[in-house]
Coordinates of N, CA, C and O in Angstrom, one line a residue:
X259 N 93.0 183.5 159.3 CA 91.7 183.4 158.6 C 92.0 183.2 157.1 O 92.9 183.8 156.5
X260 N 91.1 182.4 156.6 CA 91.2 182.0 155.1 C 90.3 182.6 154.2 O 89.1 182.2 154.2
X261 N 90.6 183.4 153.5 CA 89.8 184.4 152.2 C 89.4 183.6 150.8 O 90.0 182.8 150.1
X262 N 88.7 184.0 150.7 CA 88.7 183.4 149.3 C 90.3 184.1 148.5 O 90.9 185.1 149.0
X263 N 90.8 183.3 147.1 CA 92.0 183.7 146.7 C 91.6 185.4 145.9 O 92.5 186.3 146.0
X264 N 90.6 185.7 145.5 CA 90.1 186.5 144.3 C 90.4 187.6 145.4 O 91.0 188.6 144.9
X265 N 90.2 187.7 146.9 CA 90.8 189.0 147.7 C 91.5 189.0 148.2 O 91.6 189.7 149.2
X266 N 92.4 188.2 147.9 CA 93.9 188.1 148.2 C 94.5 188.6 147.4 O 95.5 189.1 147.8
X267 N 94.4 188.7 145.9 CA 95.0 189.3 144.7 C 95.1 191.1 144.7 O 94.1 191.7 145.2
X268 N 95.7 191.5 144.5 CA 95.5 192.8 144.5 C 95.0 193.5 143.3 O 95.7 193.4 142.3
X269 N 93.9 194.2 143.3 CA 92.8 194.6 142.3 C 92.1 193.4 142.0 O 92.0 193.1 140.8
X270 N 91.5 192.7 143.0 CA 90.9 192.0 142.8 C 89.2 191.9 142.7 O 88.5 190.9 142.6
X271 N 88.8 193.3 142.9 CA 87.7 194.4 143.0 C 87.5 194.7 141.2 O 86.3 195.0 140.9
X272 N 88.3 194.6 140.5 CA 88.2 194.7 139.5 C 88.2 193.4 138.2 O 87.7 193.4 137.1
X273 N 88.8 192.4 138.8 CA 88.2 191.1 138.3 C 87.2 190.6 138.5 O 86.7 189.8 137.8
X274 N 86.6 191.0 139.6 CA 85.1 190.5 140.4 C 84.3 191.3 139.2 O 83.3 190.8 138.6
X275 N 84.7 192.4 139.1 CA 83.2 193.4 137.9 C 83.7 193.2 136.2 O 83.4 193.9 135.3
X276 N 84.3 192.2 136.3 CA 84.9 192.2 134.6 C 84.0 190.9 134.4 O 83.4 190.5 133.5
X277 N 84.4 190.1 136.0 CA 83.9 188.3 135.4 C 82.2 188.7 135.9 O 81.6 187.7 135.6
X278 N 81.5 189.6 136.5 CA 80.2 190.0 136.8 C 79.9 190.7 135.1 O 78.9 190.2 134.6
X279 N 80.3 191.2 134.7 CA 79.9 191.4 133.3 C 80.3 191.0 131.9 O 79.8 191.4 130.8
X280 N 81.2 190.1 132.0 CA 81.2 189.2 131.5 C 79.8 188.3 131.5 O 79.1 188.0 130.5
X281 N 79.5 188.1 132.8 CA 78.6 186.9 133.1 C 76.9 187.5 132.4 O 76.1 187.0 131.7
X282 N 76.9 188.7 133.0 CA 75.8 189.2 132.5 C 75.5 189.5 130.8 O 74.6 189.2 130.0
X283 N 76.4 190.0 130.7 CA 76.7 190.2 128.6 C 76.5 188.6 128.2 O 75.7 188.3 127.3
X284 N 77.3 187.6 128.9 CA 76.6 186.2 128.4 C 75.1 185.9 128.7 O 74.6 184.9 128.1
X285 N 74.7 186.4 129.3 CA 73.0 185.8 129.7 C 72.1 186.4 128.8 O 71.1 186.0 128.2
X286 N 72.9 188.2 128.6 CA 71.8 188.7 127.7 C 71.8 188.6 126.1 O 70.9 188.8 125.3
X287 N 73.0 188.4 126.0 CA 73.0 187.3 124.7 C 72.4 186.2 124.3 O 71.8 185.9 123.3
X288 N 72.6 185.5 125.2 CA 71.8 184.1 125.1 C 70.2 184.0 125.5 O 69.5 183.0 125.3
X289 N 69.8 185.3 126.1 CA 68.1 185.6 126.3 C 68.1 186.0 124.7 O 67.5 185.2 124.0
X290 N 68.6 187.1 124.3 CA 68.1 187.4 123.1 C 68.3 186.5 121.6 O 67.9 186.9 120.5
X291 N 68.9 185.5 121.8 CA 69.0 184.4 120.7 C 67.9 183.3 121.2 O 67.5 182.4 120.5
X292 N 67.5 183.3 122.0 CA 66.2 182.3 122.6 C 64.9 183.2 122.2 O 63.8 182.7 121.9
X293 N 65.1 184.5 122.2 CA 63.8 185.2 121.9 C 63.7 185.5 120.6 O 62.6 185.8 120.2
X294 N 64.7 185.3 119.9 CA 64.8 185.6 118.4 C 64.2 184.5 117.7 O 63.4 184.6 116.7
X295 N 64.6 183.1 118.3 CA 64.0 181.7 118.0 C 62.4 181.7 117.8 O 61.7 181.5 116.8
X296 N 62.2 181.9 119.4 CA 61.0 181.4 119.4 C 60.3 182.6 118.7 O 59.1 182.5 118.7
X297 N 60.9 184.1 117.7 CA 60.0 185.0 117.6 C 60.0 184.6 115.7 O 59.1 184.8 114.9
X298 N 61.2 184.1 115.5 CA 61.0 183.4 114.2 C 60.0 181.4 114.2 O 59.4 180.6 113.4
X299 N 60.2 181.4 115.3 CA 58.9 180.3 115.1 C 57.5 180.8 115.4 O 56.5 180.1 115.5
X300 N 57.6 182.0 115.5 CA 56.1 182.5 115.5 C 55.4 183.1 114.0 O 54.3 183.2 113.5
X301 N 56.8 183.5 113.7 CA 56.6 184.0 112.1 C 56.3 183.0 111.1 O 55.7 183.2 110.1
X302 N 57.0 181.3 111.8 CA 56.9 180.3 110.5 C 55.3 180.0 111.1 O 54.6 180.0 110.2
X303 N 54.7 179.6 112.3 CA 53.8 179.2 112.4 C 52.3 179.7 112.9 O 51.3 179.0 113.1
X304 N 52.7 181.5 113.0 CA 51.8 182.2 113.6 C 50.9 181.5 115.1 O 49.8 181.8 115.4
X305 N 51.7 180.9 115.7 CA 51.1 180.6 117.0 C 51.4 181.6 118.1 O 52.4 181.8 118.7
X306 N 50.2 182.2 118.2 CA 50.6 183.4 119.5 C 51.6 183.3 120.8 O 52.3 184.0 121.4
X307 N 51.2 181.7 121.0 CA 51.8 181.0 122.0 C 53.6 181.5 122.0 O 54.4 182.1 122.8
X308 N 53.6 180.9 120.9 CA 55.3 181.4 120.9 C 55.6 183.0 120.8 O 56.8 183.4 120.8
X309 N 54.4 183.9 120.7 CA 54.9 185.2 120.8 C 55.0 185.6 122.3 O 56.0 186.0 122.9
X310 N 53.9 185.4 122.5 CA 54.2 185.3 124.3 C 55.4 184.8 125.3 O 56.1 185.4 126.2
X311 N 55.5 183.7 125.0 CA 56.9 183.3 125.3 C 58.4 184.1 124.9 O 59.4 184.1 125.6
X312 N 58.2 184.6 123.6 CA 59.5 185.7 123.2 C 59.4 186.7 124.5 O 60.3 186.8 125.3
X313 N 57.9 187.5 124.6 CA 57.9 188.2 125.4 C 58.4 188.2 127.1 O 59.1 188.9 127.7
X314 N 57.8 187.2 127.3 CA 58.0 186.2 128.8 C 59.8 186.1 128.9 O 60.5 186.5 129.9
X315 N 60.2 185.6 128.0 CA 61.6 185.4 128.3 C 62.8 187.1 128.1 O 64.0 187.2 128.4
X316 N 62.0 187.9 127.4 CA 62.4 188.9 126.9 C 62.4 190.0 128.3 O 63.4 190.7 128.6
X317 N 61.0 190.1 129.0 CA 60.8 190.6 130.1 C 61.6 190.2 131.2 O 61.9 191.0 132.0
X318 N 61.8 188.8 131.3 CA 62.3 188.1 132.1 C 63.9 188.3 131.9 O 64.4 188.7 133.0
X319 N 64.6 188.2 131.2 CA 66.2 187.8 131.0 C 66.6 189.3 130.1 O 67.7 189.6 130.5
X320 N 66.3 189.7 129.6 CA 67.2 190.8 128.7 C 66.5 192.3 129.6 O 67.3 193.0 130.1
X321 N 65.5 192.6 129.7 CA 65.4 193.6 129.9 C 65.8 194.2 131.3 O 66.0 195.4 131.7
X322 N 66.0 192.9 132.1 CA 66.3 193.5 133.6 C 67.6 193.6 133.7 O 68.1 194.3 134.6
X323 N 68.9 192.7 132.4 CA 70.2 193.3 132.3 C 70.0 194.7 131.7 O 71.1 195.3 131.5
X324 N 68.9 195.2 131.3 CA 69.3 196.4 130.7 C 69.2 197.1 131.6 O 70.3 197.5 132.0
X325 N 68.0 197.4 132.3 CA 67.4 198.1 133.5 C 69.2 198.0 134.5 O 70.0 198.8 134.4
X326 N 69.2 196.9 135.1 CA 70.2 197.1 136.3 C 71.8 197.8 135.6 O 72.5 198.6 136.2
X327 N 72.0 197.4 134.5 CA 73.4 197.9 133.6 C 73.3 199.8 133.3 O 74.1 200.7 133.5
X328 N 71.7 199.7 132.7 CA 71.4 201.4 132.2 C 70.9 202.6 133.3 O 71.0 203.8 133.4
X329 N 70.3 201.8 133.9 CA 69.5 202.8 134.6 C 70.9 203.7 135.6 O 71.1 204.9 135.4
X330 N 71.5 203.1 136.5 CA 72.7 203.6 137.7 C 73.5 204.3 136.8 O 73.7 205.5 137.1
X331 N 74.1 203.7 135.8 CA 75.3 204.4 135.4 C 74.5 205.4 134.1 O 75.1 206.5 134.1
X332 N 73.7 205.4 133.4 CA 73.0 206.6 132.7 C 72.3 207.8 133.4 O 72.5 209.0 133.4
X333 N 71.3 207.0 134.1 CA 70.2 208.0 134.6 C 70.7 208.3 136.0 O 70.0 209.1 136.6
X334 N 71.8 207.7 136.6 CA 72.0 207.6 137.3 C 70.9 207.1 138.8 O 71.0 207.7 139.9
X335 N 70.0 206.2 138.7 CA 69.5 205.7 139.2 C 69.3 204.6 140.4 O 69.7 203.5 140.2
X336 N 68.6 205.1 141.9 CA 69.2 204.5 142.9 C 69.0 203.4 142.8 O 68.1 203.0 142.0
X337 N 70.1 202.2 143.9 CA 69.5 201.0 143.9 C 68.1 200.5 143.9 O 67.5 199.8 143.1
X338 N 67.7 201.1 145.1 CA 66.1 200.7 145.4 C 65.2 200.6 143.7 O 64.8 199.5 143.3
X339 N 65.1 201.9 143.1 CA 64.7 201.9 142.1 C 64.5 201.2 140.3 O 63.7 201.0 139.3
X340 N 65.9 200.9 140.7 CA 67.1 200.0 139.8 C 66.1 198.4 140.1 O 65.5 198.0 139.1
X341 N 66.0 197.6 141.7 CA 65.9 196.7 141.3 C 64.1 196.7 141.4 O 63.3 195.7 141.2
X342 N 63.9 197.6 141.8 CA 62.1 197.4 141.4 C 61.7 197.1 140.3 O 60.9 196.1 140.1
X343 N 62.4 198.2 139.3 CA 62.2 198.0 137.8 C 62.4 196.6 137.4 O 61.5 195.9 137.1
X344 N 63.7 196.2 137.6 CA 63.6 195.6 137.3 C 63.5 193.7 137.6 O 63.7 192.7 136.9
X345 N 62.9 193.9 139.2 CA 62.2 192.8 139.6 C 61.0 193.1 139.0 O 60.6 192.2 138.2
X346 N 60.0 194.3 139.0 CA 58.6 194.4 138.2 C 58.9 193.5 136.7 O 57.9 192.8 136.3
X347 N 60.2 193.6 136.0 CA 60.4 193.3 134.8 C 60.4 191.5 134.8 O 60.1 190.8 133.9
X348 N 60.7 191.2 136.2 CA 61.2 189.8 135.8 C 59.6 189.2 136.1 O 59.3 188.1 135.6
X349 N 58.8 189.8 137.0 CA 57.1 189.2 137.3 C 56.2 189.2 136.0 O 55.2 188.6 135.7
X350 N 57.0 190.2 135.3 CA 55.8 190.5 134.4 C 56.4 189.4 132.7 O 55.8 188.9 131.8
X351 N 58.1 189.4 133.2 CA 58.2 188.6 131.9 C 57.3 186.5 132.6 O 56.8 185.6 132.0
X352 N 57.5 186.6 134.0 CA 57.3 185.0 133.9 C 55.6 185.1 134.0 O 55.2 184.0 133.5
X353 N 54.4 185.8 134.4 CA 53.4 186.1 134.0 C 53.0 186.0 132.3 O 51.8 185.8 132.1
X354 N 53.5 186.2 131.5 CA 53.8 185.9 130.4 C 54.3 184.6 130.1 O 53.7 184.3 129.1
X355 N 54.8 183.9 130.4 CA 55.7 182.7 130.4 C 54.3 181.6 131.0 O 54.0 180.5 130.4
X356 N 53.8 182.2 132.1 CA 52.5 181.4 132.8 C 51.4 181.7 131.9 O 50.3 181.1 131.9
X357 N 51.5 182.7 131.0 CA 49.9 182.7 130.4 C 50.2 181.7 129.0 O 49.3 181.0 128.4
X358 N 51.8 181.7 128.4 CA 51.5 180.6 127.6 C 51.6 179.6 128.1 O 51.7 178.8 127.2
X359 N 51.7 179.1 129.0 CA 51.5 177.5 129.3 C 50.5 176.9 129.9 O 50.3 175.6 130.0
X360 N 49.9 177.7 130.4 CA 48.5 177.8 131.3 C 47.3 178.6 130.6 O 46.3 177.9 130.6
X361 N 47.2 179.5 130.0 CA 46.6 180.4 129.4 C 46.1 180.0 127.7 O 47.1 179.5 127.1
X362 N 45.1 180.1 126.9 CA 44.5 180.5 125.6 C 45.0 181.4 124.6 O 44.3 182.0 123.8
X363 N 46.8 181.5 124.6 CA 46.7 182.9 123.8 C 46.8 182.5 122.1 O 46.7 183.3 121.2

């Protein structure tokens, strides 16, 4: 039978959670330089629109790497709980995302 090579390596359990957070530290980097954007184009142009959107993408992308990263290994928090938060986190950042592009803000 043919494995992928990554479990064939020995400690290969440990490159899988290095390149998994790696991957995650890159997303929530790059959410919070997208939120920082659009929150200094809200400062140059005071359009709510773009505050919303910080928020939207902020709820959506940074907060639920916090939530799934902080919650297990601080609070020690079960899965179930872990991804409620932070699926609640990702409804409520694209609800946000839908009220600026659909919505009067």
């Amino acid at each position: 039978m043919l494995g992928y090579p990554i479990q064939t390596v020995e400690g290969g359990a440990m490159t899988v959670a290095i390149a998994v957070f790696v991957g995650q530290a890159t997303a929530f980097v790059i959410a919070c330089w997208i939120v920082k954007r659009a929150y200094d184009g809200y400062r140059d142009a005071r359009r709510p629109a773009l505050l919303w959107l910080a928020l939207g993408i902020t709820l959506l992308a940074a907060a639920p790497t916090i939530l799934r990263f902080l919650l297990p290994t601080v609070f020690g928090a079960s899965s179930v709980t872990t991804t409620v938060l932070a699926n609640l986190s990702e409804v409520a950042g694209l609800t946000a995302i839908l009220y600026t592009v659909y919505g009067r803000p």
